[in-house]
N, CA, C and O atoms as CSV, one atom per row, in Angstrom:
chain,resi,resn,atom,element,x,y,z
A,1,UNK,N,N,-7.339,-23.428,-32.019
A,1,UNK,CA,C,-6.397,-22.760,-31.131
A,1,UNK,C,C,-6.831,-21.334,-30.799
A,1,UNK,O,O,-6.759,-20.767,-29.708
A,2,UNK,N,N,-7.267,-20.897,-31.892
A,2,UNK,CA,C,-7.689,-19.509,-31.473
A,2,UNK,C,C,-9.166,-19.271,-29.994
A,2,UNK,O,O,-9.220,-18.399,-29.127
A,3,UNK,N,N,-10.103,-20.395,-30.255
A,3,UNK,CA,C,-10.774,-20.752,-29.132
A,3,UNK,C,C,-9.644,-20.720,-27.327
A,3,UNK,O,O,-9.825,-19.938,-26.394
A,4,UNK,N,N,-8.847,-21.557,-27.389
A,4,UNK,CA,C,-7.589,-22.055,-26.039
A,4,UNK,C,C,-6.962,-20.300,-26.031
A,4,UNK,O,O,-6.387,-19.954,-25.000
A,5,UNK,N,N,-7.104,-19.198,-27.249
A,5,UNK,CA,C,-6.402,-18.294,-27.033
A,5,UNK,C,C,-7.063,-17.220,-26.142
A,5,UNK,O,O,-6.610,-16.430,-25.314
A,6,UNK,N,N,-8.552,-17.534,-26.710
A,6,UNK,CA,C,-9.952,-16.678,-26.146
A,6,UNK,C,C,-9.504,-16.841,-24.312
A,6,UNK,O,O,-9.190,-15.999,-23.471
A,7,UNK,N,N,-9.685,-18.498,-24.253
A,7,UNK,CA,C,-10.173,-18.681,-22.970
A,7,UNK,C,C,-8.869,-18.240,-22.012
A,7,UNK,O,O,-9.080,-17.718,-20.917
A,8,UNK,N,N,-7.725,-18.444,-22.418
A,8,UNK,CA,C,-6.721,-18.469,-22.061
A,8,UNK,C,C,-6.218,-16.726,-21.192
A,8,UNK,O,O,-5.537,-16.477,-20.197
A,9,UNK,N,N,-6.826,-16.011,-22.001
A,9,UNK,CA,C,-6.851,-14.329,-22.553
A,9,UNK,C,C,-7.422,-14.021,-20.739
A,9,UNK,O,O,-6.836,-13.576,-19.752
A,10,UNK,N,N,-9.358,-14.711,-21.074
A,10,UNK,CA,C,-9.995,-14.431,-20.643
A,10,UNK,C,C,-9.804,-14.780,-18.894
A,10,UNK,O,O,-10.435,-14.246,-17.982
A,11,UNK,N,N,-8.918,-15.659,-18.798
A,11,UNK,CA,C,-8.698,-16.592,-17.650
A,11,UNK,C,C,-7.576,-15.572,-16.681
A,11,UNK,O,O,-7.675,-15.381,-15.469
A,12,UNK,N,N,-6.502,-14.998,-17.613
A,12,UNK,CA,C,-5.503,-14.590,-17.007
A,12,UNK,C,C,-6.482,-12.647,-16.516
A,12,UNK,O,O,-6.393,-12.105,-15.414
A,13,UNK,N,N,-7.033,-12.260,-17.362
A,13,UNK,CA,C,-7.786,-11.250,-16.995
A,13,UNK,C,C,-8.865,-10.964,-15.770
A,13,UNK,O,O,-9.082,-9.884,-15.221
A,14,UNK,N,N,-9.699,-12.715,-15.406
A,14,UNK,CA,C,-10.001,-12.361,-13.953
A,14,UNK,C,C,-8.903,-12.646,-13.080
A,14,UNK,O,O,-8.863,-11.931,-12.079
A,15,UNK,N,N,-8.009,-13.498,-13.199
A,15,UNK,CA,C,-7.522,-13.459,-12.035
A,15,UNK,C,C,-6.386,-12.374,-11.981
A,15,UNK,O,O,-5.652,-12.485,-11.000
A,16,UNK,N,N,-6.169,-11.597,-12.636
A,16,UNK,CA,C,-6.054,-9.967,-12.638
A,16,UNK,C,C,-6.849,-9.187,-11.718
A,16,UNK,O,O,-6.471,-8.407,-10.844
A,17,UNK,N,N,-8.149,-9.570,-12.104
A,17,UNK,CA,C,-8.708,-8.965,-11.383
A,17,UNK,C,C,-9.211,-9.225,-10.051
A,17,UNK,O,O,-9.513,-8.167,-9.499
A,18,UNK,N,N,-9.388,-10.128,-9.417
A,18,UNK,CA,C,-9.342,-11.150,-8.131
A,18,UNK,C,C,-8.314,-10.344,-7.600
A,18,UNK,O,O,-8.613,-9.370,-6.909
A,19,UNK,N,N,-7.097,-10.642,-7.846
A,19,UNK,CA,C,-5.828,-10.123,-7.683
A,19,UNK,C,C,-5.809,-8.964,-6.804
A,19,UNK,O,O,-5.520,-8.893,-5.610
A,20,UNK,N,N,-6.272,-7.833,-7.853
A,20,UNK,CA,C,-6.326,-6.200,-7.838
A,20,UNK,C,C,-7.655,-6.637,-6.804
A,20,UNK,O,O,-7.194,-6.733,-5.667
A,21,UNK,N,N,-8.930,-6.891,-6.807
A,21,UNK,CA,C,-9.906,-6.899,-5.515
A,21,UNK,C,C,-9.340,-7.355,-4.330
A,21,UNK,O,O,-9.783,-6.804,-3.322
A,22,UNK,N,N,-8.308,-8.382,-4.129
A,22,UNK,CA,C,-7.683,-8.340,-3.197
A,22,UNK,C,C,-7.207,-7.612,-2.332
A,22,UNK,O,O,-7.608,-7.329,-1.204
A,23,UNK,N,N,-5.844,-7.149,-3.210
A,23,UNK,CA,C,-5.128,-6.050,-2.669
A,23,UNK,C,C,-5.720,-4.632,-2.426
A,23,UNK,O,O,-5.192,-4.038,-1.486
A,24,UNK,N,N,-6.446,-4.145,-2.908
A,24,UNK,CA,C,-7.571,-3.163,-2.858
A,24,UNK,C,C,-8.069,-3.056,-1.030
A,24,UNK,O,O,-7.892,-2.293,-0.080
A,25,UNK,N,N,-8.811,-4.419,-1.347
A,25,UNK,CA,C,-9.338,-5.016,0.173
A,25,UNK,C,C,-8.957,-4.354,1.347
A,25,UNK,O,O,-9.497,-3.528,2.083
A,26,UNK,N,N,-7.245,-5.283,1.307
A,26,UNK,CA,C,-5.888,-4.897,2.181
A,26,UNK,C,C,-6.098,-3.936,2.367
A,26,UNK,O,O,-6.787,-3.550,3.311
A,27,UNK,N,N,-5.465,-3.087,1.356
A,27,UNK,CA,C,-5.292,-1.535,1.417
A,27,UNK,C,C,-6.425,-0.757,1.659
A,27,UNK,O,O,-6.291,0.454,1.479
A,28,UNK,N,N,-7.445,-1.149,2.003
A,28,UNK,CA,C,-8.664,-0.077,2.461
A,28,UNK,C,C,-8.523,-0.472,3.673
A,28,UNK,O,O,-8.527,0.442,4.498
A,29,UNK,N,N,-8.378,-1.691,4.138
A,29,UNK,CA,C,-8.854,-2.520,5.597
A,29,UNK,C,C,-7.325,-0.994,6.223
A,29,UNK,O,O,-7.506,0.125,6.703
A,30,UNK,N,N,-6.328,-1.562,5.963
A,30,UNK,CA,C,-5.099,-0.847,6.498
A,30,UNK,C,C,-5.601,0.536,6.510
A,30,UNK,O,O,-6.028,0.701,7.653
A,31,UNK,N,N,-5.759,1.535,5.882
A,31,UNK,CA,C,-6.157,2.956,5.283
A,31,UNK,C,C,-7.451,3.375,6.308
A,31,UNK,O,O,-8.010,4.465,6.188
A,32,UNK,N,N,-7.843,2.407,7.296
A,32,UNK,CA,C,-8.915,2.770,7.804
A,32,UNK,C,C,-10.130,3.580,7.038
A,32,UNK,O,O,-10.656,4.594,7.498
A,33,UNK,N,N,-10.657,2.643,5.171
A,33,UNK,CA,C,-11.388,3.048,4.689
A,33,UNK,C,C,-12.900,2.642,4.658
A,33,UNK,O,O,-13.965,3.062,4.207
A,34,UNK,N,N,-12.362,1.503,5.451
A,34,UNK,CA,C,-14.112,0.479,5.813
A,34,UNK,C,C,-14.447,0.657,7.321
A,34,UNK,O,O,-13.747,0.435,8.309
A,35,UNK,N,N,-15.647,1.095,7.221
A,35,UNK,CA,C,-16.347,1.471,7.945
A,35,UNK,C,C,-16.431,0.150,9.504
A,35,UNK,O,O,-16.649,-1.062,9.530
A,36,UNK,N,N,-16.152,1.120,10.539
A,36,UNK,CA,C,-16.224,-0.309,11.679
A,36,UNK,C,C,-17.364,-1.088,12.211
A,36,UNK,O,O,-17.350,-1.993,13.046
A,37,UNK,N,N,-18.560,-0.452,11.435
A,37,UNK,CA,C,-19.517,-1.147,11.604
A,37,UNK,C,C,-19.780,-2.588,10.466
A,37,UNK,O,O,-20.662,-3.437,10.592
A,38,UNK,N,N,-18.806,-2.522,9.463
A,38,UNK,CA,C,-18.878,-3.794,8.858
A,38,UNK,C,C,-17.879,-4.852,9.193
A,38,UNK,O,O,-16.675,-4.630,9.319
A,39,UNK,N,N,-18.624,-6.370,9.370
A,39,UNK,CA,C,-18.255,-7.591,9.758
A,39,UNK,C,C,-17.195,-7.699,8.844
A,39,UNK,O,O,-17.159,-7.091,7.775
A,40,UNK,N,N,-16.275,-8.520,9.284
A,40,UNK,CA,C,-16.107,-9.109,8.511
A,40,UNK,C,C,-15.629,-10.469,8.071
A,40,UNK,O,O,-15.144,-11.296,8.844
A,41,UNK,N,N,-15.830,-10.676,6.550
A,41,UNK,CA,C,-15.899,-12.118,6.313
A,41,UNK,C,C,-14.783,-13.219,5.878
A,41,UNK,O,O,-13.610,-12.906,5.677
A,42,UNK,N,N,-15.158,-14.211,5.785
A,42,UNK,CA,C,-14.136,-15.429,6.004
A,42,UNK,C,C,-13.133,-14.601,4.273
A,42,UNK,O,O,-11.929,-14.354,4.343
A,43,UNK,N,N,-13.711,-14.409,3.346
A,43,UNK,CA,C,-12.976,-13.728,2.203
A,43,UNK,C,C,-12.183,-12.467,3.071
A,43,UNK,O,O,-11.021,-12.424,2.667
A,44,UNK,N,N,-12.294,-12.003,3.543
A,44,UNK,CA,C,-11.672,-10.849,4.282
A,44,UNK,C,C,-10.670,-11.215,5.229
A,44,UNK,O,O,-9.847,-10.384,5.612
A,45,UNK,N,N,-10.675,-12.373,5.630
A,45,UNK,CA,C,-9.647,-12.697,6.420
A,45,UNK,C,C,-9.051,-13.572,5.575
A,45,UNK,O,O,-7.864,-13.263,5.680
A,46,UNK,N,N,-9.108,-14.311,4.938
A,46,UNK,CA,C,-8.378,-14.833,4.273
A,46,UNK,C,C,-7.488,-14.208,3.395
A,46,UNK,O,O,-6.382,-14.699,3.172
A,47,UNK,N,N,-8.006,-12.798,2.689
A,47,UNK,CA,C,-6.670,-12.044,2.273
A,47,UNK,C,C,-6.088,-11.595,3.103
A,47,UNK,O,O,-4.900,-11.786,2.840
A,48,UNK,N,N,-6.196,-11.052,4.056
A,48,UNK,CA,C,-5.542,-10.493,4.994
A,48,UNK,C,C,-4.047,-11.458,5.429
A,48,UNK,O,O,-2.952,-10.897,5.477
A,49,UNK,N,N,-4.217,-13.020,5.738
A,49,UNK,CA,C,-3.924,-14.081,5.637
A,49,UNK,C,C,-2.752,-14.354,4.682
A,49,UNK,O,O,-1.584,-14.691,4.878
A,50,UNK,N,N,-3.464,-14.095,3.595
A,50,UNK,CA,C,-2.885,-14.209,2.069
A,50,UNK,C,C,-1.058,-12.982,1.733
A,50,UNK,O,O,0.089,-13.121,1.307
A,51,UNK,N,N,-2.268,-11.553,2.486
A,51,UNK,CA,C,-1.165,-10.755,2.198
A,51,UNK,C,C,0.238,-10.919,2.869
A,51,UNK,O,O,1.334,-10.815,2.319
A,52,UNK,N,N,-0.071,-11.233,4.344
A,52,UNK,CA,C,1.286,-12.142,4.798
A,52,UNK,C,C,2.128,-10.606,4.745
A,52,UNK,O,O,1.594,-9.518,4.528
A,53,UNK,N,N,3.620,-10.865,5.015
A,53,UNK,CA,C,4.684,-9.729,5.232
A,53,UNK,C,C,5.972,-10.528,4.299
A,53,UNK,O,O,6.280,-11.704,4.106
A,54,UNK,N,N,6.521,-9.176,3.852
A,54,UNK,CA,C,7.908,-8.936,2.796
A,54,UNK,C,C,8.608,-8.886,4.165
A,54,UNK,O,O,8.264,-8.359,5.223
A,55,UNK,N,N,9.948,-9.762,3.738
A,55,UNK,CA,C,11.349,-9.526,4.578
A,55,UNK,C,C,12.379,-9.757,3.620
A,55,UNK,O,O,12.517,-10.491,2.642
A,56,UNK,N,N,13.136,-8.796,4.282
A,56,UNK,CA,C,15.018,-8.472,3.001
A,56,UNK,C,C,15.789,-8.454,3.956
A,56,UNK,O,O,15.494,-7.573,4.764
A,57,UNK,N,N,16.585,-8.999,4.196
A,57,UNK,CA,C,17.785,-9.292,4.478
A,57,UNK,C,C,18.688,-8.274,4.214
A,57,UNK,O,O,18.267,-7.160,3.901
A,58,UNK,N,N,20.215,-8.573,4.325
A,58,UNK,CA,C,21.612,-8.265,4.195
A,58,UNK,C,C,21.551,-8.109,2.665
A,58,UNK,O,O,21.898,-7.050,2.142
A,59,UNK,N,N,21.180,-8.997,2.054
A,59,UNK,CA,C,20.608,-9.311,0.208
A,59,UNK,C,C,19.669,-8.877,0.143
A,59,UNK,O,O,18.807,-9.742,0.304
A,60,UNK,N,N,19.131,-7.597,-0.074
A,60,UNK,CA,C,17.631,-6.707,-0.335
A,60,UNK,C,C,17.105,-6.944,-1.434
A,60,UNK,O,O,15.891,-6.769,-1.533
A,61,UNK,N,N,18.069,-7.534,-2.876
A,61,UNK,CA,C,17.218,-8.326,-3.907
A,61,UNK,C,C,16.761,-9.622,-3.632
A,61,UNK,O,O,15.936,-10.245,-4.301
A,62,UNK,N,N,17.344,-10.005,-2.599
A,62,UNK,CA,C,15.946,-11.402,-2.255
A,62,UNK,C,C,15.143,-11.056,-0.543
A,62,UNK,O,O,15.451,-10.951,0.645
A,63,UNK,N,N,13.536,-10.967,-1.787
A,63,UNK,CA,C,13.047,-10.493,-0.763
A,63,UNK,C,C,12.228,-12.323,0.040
A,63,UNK,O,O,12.346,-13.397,-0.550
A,64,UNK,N,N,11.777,-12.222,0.874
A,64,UNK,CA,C,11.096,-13.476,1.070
A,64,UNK,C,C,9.813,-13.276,1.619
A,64,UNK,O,O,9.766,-12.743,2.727
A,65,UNK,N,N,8.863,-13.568,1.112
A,65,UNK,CA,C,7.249,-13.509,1.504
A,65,UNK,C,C,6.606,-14.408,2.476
A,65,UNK,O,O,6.611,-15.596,2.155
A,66,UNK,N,N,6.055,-14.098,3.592
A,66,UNK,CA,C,5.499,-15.380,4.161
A,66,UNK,C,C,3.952,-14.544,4.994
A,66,UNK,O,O,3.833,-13.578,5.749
A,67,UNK,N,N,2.939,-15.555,4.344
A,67,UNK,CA,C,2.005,-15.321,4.797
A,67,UNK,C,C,1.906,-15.752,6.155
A,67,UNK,O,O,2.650,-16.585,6.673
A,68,UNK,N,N,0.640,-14.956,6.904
A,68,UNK,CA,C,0.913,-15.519,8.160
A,68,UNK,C,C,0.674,-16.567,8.343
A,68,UNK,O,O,0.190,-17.326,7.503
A,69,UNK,N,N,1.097,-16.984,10.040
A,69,UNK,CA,C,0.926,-18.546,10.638
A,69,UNK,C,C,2.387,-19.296,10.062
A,69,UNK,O,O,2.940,-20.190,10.701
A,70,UNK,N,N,2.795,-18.882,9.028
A,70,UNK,CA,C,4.073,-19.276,8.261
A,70,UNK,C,C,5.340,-18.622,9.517
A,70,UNK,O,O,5.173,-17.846,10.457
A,71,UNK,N,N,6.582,-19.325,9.023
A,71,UNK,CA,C,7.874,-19.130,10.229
A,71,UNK,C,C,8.597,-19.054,9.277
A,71,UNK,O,O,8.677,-19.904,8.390
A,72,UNK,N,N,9.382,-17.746,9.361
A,72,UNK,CA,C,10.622,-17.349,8.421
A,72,UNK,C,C,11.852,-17.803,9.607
A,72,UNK,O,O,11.897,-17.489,10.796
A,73,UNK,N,N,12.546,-18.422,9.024
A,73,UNK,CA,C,14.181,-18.886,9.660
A,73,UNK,C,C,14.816,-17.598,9.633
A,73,UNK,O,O,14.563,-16.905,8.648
A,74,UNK,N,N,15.674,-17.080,10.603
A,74,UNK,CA,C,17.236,-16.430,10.527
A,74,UNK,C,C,17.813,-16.874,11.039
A,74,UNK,O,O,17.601,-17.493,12.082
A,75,UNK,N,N,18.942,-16.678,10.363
A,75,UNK,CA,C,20.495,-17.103,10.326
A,75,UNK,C,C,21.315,-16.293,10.370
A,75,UNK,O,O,21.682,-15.922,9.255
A,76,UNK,N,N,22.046,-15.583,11.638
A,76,UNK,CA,C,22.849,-14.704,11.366
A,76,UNK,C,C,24.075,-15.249,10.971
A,76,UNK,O,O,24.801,-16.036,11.578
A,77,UNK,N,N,24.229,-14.648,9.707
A,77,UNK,CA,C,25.726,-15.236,9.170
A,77,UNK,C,C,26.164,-13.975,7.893
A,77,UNK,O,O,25.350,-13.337,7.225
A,78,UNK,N,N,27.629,-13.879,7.825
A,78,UNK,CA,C,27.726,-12.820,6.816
A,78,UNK,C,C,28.054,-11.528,7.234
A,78,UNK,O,O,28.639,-10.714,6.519
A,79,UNK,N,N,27.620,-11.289,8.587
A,79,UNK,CA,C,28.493,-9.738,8.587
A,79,UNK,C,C,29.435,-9.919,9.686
A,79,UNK,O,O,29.152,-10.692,10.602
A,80,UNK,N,N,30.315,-9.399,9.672
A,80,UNK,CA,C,31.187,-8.880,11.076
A,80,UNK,C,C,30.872,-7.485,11.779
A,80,UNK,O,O,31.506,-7.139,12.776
């Protein structure tokens, strides 16, 4: 077990880090920190893709995520 604990450890730590290279990505692409002479690649659009947009409602503790190409429903219902 202590082996399943190693790998287990080790597993959740890259995709930590995947994660964080991701969002990084985003946030430089947005920040206008990459240079416009670099292409870019199918990994680069695909986070971009990935990062998608936060929407809150009337209920701001439920937020709802939808990457793009995705269709968020509204429903106006609930206020006068």
């Amino acid at each position: 077990t202590q082996n399943l604990k190693i790998a287990n450890k080790a597993l959740k730590d890259a995709n930590k880090a995947l994660t964080d290279l991701t969002a990084n990505k985003v946030a430089d692409l947005v920040k206008g920190k990459v240079p416009s002479t670099n292409n870019a690649s199918v990994a680069d659009l695909q986070a971009v893709a990935r990062a998608g947009l936060d929407f809150a409602g009337n209920d701001s503790d439920n937020v709802v995520h939808k990457n793009l190409g995705e269709t968020l429903e509204i429903v106006g219902q609930g206020l006068d």
